[in-house]
Coordinates of C-alpha atoms in Angstrom, one line a residue:
Chain U
M926 CA -0.1 0.1 0.2
L927 CA 2.6 2.8 0.6
K928 CA 5.4 1.5 -1.9
K929 CA 2.2 2.3 -4.8
L930 CA 1.9 5.3 -3.0
I931 CA 5.3 6.1 -3.1
E932 CA 5.4 4.9 -6.7
K933 CA 1.9 7.1 -7.7
A934 CA 3.8 9.9 -5.8
R935 CA 6.9 9.4 -7.9
I936 CA 4.8 9.9 -10.8
K937 CA 3.4 13.0 -9.3
S938 CA 5.8 14.8 -8.0
P939 CA 8.7 15.4 -10.3
W940 CA 11.6 17.6 -9.6
L941 CA 14.2 19.1 -12.5
L942 CA 17.6 19.4 -12.5
H943 CA 18.8 21.6 -15.2
Y944 CA 22.7 21.3 -16.2
D945 CA 23.5 22.9 -18.9
C946 CA 26.9 21.5 -20.1
S947 CA 27.9 23.7 -23.1
S948 CA 25.1 24.2 -24.9
C949 CA 24.1 27.5 -27.4
N950 CA 21.2 28.1 -24.6
G951 CA 18.5 27.5 -26.9
C952 CA 17.4 24.3 -25.7
D953 CA 17.5 25.9 -21.9
I954 CA 15.4 28.9 -23.8
E955 CA 13.7 25.7 -24.1
V956 CA 13.9 24.2 -21.1
L957 CA 12.3 27.3 -18.9
A958 CA 9.7 27.9 -21.5
C959 CA 7.8 25.1 -19.8
L960 CA 7.9 26.2 -17.2
T961 CA 6.5 29.8 -18.2
P962 CA 2.4 30.3 -18.1
V963 CA 2.0 29.1 -21.6
Y964 CA 3.0 26.0 -20.3
D965 CA 2.9 25.8 -16.9
I966 CA 4.9 22.1 -16.4
E967 CA 3.5 22.5 -12.7
R968 CA 0.5 21.7 -13.0
F969 CA 2.0 18.1 -12.9
G970 CA 3.7 19.2 -9.9
I971 CA 7.3 19.1 -12.2
I972 CA 8.9 22.1 -10.1
N973 CA 12.6 23.4 -12.1
V974 CA 15.1 23.2 -8.4
G975 CA 18.7 24.1 -8.7
N976 CA 20.2 21.5 -6.5
P977 CA 21.3 17.8 -6.6
L978 CA 20.2 16.7 -3.8
H979 CA 16.7 17.2 -4.2
A980 CA 16.1 16.0 -8.0
D981 CA 14.9 13.1 -9.8
I982 CA 15.1 13.8 -13.4
L983 CA 18.1 15.4 -14.8
L984 CA 18.0 17.6 -17.8
V985 CA 21.1 18.0 -19.9
T986 CA 21.6 19.9 -22.5
G987 CA 24.5 20.9 -24.6
T988 CA 27.4 18.6 -25.6
V989 CA 30.2 17.4 -22.7
N990 CA 33.5 18.5 -23.7
Y991 CA 36.1 17.4 -21.5
R992 CA 35.8 20.8 -18.9
N993 CA 32.8 19.7 -17.8
R994 CA 32.7 16.2 -18.0
Q995 CA 33.7 15.9 -14.0
V996 CA 30.5 18.1 -13.1
L997 CA 28.5 16.3 -14.8
L998 CA 29.3 13.2 -13.0
N999 CA 29.7 14.5 -9.4
L1000 CA 25.7 16.2 -10.4
F1001 CA 24.3 13.1 -11.2
D1002 CA 26.8 11.0 -8.3
Q1003 CA 24.7 14.1 -5.9
M1004 CA 21.1 12.4 -7.4
P1005 CA 19.3 10.4 -5.0
A1006 CA 17.9 7.2 -6.3
P1007 CA 15.8 6.8 -8.2
K1008 CA 17.4 9.3 -10.9
V1009 CA 16.1 9.4 -14.6
V1010 CA 18.3 11.1 -17.2
V1011 CA 16.5 13.5 -20.1
A1012 CA 19.5 14.6 -22.6
I1013 CA 17.9 17.4 -24.2
G1014 CA 19.1 18.8 -27.9
A1015 CA 21.0 17.8 -30.7
C1016 CA 24.7 18.2 -29.0
A1017 CA 23.2 16.5 -26.2
L1018 CA 22.3 13.6 -28.1
S1019 CA 25.3 13.1 -30.1
G1020 CA 27.5 16.0 -30.1
G1021 CA 25.3 17.7 -32.7
I1022 CA 27.6 19.9 -35.4
F1023 CA 30.5 20.3 -32.5
R1024 CA 30.8 17.3 -32.7
E1025 CA 34.0 16.7 -34.2
A1026 CA 35.0 19.9 -32.6
Y1027 CA 38.7 19.1 -30.6
N1028 CA 37.6 19.9 -26.3
V1029 CA 34.5 17.5 -27.5
I1030 CA 34.1 14.3 -25.8
G1031 CA 30.4 14.1 -27.7
G1032 CA 27.1 13.1 -26.6
V1033 CA 25.9 12.7 -22.2
D1034 CA 25.8 8.8 -23.3
R1035 CA 29.4 9.3 -23.5
V1036 CA 29.2 9.7 -19.4
I1037 CA 26.2 9.2 -17.7
P1038 CA 23.8 7.0 -18.6
V1039 CA 20.8 8.5 -20.1
N1040 CA 16.8 7.3 -19.9
V1041 CA 15.4 9.6 -22.6
Y1042 CA 16.8 11.0 -26.3
V1043 CA 14.7 14.8 -26.6
P1044 CA 15.5 15.4 -30.2
G1045 CA 16.0 19.0 -31.5
C1046 CA 17.5 22.2 -32.4
P1047 CA 16.1 23.6 -30.2
A1048 CA 14.0 20.5 -28.7
K1049 CA 10.9 22.4 -28.3
P1050 CA 8.9 22.5 -25.5
E1051 CA 6.2 20.5 -26.5
A1052 CA 9.3 17.7 -27.1
I1053 CA 10.8 18.4 -24.4
I1054 CA 7.7 17.9 -21.9
D1055 CA 7.3 14.0 -23.6
G1056 CA 10.4 13.6 -22.9
V1057 CA 9.9 13.5 -19.3
V1058 CA 6.9 12.2 -19.7
L1059 CA 8.7 8.6 -20.8
G1060 CA 11.4 9.6 -18.3
L1061 CA 8.5 9.3 -15.7
Q1062 CA 7.7 6.0 -17.1
T1063 CA 11.4 4.8 -16.9
L1064 CA 11.4 5.9 -13.1
A1065 CA 8.2 3.5 -12.6
Q1066 CA 9.1 0.8 -15.1
K1067 CA 13.1 1.5 -12.7
H1068 CA 11.3 0.4 -9.5
K1069 CA 9.4 -2.2 -10.9
E1070 CA 12.5 -4.2 -12.1
R1071 CA 14.3 -3.1 -8.5
K1072 CA 11.2 -4.7 -7.4
A1073 CA 11.6 -8.1 -9.4
D1074 CA 16.0 -7.7 -8.5
A1075 CA 14.4 -8.3 -4.6
A1076 CA 12.2 -11.0 -5.3
Chain W
M733 CA -7.2 12.0 30.7
I734 CA -8.8 10.9 27.3
D735 CA -9.8 14.2 25.6
T736 CA -6.3 15.4 26.6
A737 CA -4.5 11.9 24.5
V738 CA -8.1 13.0 21.8
F739 CA -6.3 16.2 22.0
I740 CA -2.7 15.7 21.1
L741 CA -4.1 13.1 18.5
I742 CA -6.3 15.8 16.4
A743 CA -3.0 18.2 16.6
L744 CA -0.4 15.4 15.5
T745 CA -2.7 14.0 12.6
G746 CA -4.5 17.5 11.4
G747 CA -1.1 19.7 12.0
P748 CA 0.5 18.2 8.6
L749 CA -2.8 17.4 6.9
L750 CA -4.4 21.5 7.5
G751 CA -0.2 22.2 6.8
G752 CA 0.3 20.2 3.7
F753 CA -3.6 21.6 2.4
V754 CA -2.2 25.5 3.2
S755 CA 0.7 24.9 1.4
G756 CA -1.0 23.1 -1.5
L757 CA -3.0 26.4 -1.6
D758 CA -0.5 28.8 -1.5
R759 CA 1.3 27.3 -4.9
I760 CA -2.4 27.3 -6.7
L761 CA -2.6 30.6 -4.6
T762 CA 1.0 31.5 -6.2
A763 CA 0.2 30.1 -9.7
R764 CA -3.2 31.8 -10.1
F765 CA -1.1 35.1 -9.3
Q766 CA 1.0 33.8 -12.8
S767 CA -1.3 33.2 -14.6
R768 CA -1.0 30.0 -14.7
I769 CA -2.9 26.6 -13.4
G770 CA -1.1 25.2 -11.2
P771 CA -0.2 22.0 -9.6
P772 CA -3.1 20.1 -7.1
L773 CA -4.5 21.0 -4.3
W774 CA -2.2 18.1 -2.7
Q775 CA 0.8 18.4 -4.7
P776 CA 2.1 19.0 -1.5
F777 CA 1.9 15.2 0.3
Y778 CA 2.4 14.1 -3.3
D779 CA 6.3 15.6 -3.0
V780 CA 6.9 14.4 1.0
V781 CA 6.0 10.7 0.2
K782 CA 8.0 11.0 -3.2
L783 CA 11.3 11.9 -0.8
W784 CA 10.6 10.0 1.6
G785 CA 10.7 7.1 -1.0
K786 CA 14.2 8.5 -2.3
E787 CA 16.7 7.3 -1.7
N788 CA 18.1 8.0 2.5
T789 CA 21.5 10.3 1.7
V790 CA 22.1 11.8 5.4
V791 CA 25.8 13.7 5.1
N792 CA 26.2 13.5 8.9
V793 CA 24.4 11.1 12.0
W794 CA 23.6 14.4 13.9
Q795 CA 21.8 16.3 10.1
A796 CA 19.5 13.2 10.8
F797 CA 19.6 14.0 14.5
C798 CA 18.5 17.7 14.8
A799 CA 15.9 17.0 12.4
Y800 CA 14.2 15.0 13.9
C801 CA 14.6 17.0 16.7
Y802 CA 13.0 19.8 14.2
V803 CA 10.1 17.8 13.6
A804 CA 9.3 16.6 17.6
A805 CA 9.8 20.5 18.5
T806 CA 7.3 21.8 16.4
S807 CA 4.7 19.0 16.9
I808 CA 5.0 19.1 20.4
A809 CA 4.4 23.4 20.0
L810 CA 1.8 22.8 18.5
I811 CA 0.2 19.6 20.5
L812 CA 0.9 22.9 23.6
F813 CA -1.1 25.1 21.4
V814 CA -3.7 22.6 21.1
L815 CA -4.1 21.5 24.7
R816 CA -4.2 25.3 25.4
S817 CA -1.1 25.9 27.3
D818 CA 1.2 28.7 28.1
L819 CA 1.8 30.8 25.0
L820 CA 5.5 31.8 26.4
L821 CA 6.3 28.0 26.6
I822 CA 5.0 27.1 22.9
L823 CA 7.3 30.0 21.6
F824 CA 9.9 28.9 23.2
I825 CA 9.6 25.4 22.3
Q826 CA 9.3 26.3 19.3
A827 CA 12.5 28.5 18.7
V828 CA 14.2 25.0 20.1
G829 CA 13.0 23.2 17.0
A830 CA 14.2 26.5 14.8
V831 CA 17.5 26.6 16.0
F832 CA 17.5 22.6 15.4
L833 CA 17.3 22.8 11.5
V834 CA 20.1 25.1 11.9
V835 CA 22.3 23.6 13.5
G836 CA 21.9 20.1 11.5
A837 CA 22.5 22.4 8.5
L838 CA 25.8 24.1 9.7
S839 CA 26.4 20.6 10.5
S840 CA 27.3 19.8 6.6
T841 CA 30.2 22.1 5.4
S842 CA 28.6 22.8 2.3
P843 CA 28.5 26.8 1.7
F844 CA 25.1 26.9 0.4
S845 CA 24.5 24.8 3.0
Q846 CA 26.4 27.5 5.9
V847 CA 25.3 30.9 4.5
G848 CA 21.8 29.9 4.3
A849 CA 21.8 28.8 8.5
H850 CA 23.6 31.4 9.1
R851 CA 20.9 33.8 7.4
E852 CA 18.5 31.4 9.2
L853 CA 19.4 32.6 12.7
L854 CA 19.6 36.0 11.5
Q855 CA 16.1 35.4 10.4
I856 CA 14.9 33.8 13.7
L857 CA 16.8 37.0 15.4
S858 CA 14.5 39.3 13.6
Y859 CA 10.9 37.7 14.5
E860 CA 11.7 36.5 17.5
P861 CA 11.3 39.3 19.6
L862 CA 8.8 40.2 17.3
L863 CA 6.8 37.2 19.3
I864 CA 7.4 37.4 21.6
L865 CA 7.0 41.4 21.7
V866 CA 2.9 40.1 20.7
T867 CA 2.7 37.6 23.6
I868 CA 3.6 40.3 26.1
G869 CA 0.3 42.4 24.5
I870 CA -1.7 39.8 24.9
F871 CA -1.6 38.8 28.5
L872 CA -1.5 42.9 29.4
E873 CA -4.4 42.3 27.2
T874 CA -6.0 39.7 28.6
G875 CA -3.4 38.6 31.7
S876 CA -2.8 35.4 30.7
F877 CA -0.5 34.1 29.1
K878 CA -2.1 30.8 28.7
I879 CA -4.2 30.0 24.9
A880 CA -7.6 29.0 26.8
G881 CA -8.1 32.1 29.1
I882 CA -6.8 34.3 25.6
Y883 CA -9.7 32.1 23.5
S884 CA -12.3 32.5 26.5
W885 CA -11.5 36.9 26.3
N886 CA -15.0 38.3 25.3
E887 CA -13.4 40.4 22.8
P888 CA -11.9 40.1 19.1
L889 CA -8.3 41.6 20.1
I890 CA -7.3 42.7 17.3
M891 CA -9.7 45.7 18.2
R892 CA -7.1 46.7 21.2
L893 CA -4.0 45.5 19.5
P894 CA -3.9 46.0 16.3
F895 CA -1.1 46.7 15.7
L896 CA 0.5 43.7 17.4
F897 CA -1.5 42.1 14.6
V898 CA 0.7 44.0 12.0
V899 CA 3.5 43.0 13.8
L900 CA 2.6 39.7 14.0
G901 CA 2.2 40.0 9.9
Y902 CA 5.5 40.9 9.8
A903 CA 6.9 37.6 12.0
L904 CA 4.5 35.6 10.0
T905 CA 6.8 36.8 6.9
V906 CA 9.8 36.2 8.4
K907 CA 9.4 32.7 9.5
L908 CA 7.4 31.5 6.8
R909 CA 10.1 32.5 4.5
K910 CA 7.8 33.9 2.1
S911 CA 9.3 36.9 -0.4
P912 CA 10.6 39.6 0.6
F913 CA 12.2 37.8 3.4
D914 CA 12.8 34.1 2.1
L915 CA 16.8 34.9 2.3
S916 CA 17.6 31.4 3.8
T917 CA 16.2 29.2 1.7
S918 CA 12.9 29.5 -0.7
H919 CA 9.8 27.7 -1.5
H920 CA 8.9 26.7 -5.1
A921 CA 11.0 27.8 -8.6
H922 CA 12.5 30.7 -7.6
Q923 CA 16.4 29.4 -6.0
E924 CA 18.2 31.5 -3.3
L925 CA 21.6 29.4 -2.5
V926 CA 20.5 26.6 -4.4
K927 CA 18.2 26.0 -2.1
G928 CA 20.2 27.9 1.4
L929 CA 19.5 26.1 4.9
L930 CA 17.1 23.2 3.0
T931 CA 20.8 22.1 0.4
D932 CA 22.1 19.4 2.4
Y933 CA 19.5 17.8 4.0
S934 CA 17.6 15.4 0.9
G935 CA 14.7 12.5 0.4
P936 CA 13.0 11.2 3.8
I937 CA 15.2 14.1 5.7
L938 CA 13.9 16.9 3.3
A939 CA 10.1 15.6 4.0
L940 CA 10.8 15.0 7.8
T941 CA 11.7 18.8 7.0
E942 CA 8.9 20.0 5.2
I943 CA 6.7 17.6 8.3
G944 CA 8.2 20.0 10.4
H945 CA 7.2 23.0 8.5
W946 CA 3.6 22.3 8.1
Y947 CA 3.2 21.8 11.9
E948 CA 4.8 25.3 12.3
V949 CA 2.7 26.5 9.9
V950 CA -0.4 26.0 11.5
L951 CA 1.2 26.4 14.6
I952 CA 1.7 30.9 13.3
L953 CA -2.2 30.6 11.7
G954 CA -3.3 29.6 15.1
L955 CA -1.5 32.5 17.0
C956 CA -3.2 34.4 13.8
S957 CA -6.5 33.3 14.8
L958 CA -6.1 33.9 18.9
F959 CA -6.9 37.9 17.8
W960 CA -10.2 37.1 16.6
A961 CA -10.8 34.3 18.6
T962 CA -14.6 34.8 20.0
N963 CA -16.5 33.6 17.3
W964 CA -15.2 29.8 14.3
I965 CA -16.1 32.6 11.7
G966 CA -14.0 35.6 12.9
M967 CA -10.9 33.0 13.5
I968 CA -11.3 31.9 10.0
V969 CA -12.1 35.3 8.1
I970 CA -8.7 36.6 10.4
V971 CA -6.9 33.3 9.2
G972 CA -7.7 33.6 5.9
V973 CA -7.8 37.4 4.7
T974 CA -4.3 37.0 7.1
Y975 CA -2.4 34.0 5.2
F976 CA -3.8 35.1 1.7
F977 CA -2.1 38.5 2.0
E978 CA 1.3 36.5 3.1
V979 CA 1.2 34.6 -0.9
L980 CA 0.6 37.9 -2.1
I981 CA 3.1 39.6 -0.4
D982 CA 5.5 36.8 -1.5
N983 CA 4.5 37.0 -4.8
V984 CA 4.8 40.9 -5.5
S985 CA 8.1 41.8 -3.5
A986 CA 11.8 40.8 -4.0
R987 CA 14.3 39.2 -1.8
L988 CA 16.3 41.9 0.3
N989 CA 19.3 41.1 1.5
W990 CA 19.5 40.1 5.5
R991 CA 20.6 44.4 6.7
W992 CA 17.3 45.6 4.9
M993 CA 15.4 42.9 6.7
L994 CA 16.7 43.5 9.5
G995 CA 16.8 47.4 10.1
Y996 CA 13.1 47.1 8.5
V997 CA 11.3 44.2 10.7
W998 CA 13.5 46.0 13.9
A999 CA 12.0 49.3 13.4
L1000 CA 8.6 49.2 11.8
G1001 CA 8.1 46.0 14.1
L1002 CA 9.2 47.4 17.4
S1003 CA 7.6 50.8 16.8
L1004 CA 4.6 49.5 16.4
S1005 CA 4.5 46.8 19.2
L1006 CA 5.5 50.0 21.9
V1007 CA 2.8 52.5 19.7
N1008 CA 0.6 49.4 20.4
L1009 CA 1.9 48.8 24.2
I1010 CA 1.6 51.7 25.1
W1011 CA -1.8 52.5 24.3
L1012 CA -2.4 49.5 26.3
Y1013 CA -0.8 50.7 29.1
V1014 CA -1.9 54.5 28.5
D1015 CA -6.0 53.1 28.4

């Protein structure tokens, strides 16, 4: 009963942490657009928190390079389980047009495990919301897998 | 004896329930002020239940200990309020809870947490004298520190203590960490110092601090209700109007730094209380 409640609450109250690796800010503006009255994602209990210790979902935009790799890893490690990573925009997915640059490692999945990929340059707010919803399903799935592992 | 047990049970369960709904209402009102729809009313409960189910990462033992003490102190304060006990005792226990929250934040080495804790200490410093002055005003009028005595007073206190009610409103804004006095940590999506005081509280421990905060909210709204305790409608109206104004001020004002906070709250709060106390004394 309590477990079911927690599972439901998880889907109803995802707190986002948004990290801009080295994006052009296009995707970041679209992420923040989701919080504005037009899209108002707080309707679904989604809050943008600035603290990895409070976050459930990590939104990453931009390419990962050798400088911010450690920061991204740190943020991911500091988030308490269960957690989900959503990569947003072409750069976060694969490195985008910066893929061949000498300082770029590539997409986010080269450093941390990514659960949902949201394409676009920049990604549309609707697509980002879709991505977060998909991420929530992954969260529920993860919970079930953990229970199956324990059994 | 049975009565006491029932009252304790009501305070223990009703406190967080009411506090959660009040903060849900707060979020909806805030969203409406910003022309958004806002989350459902029971969103705060989802948040707390979710936090309860998260991985438990505590910085050190003291932090967890302090979080538990905070909840214990705030719930005891509310229980004493429901039992209509001594107002001074309630305020002191509430202050102990607030200090425990600060000590918990100080026990981690994170600079955000440290700065947040120091700012919270300044907030406590600014509202505590005001709360005591309000209590003194109530005592001068009714001749009792006991809530039972205050509730049985046959005239609404706000008629005789209007300035002290404004002072209580000030203290309430600081205590609830509403703008312009949300410098130690802030609610919702507008962040200060990452999360300031609450930076290093996470998962179930954060859920505990949230529950403690709900107890505090109910306690302070209870304090407001003392000012129109002659009938139920008056109590509900005065609490509702006060909280509405809190949320309104939260939304229309920017954050002040601590010098402004201390200056404003003390200069205005202390002088307003002094005026009201002199009025009571002369009258």
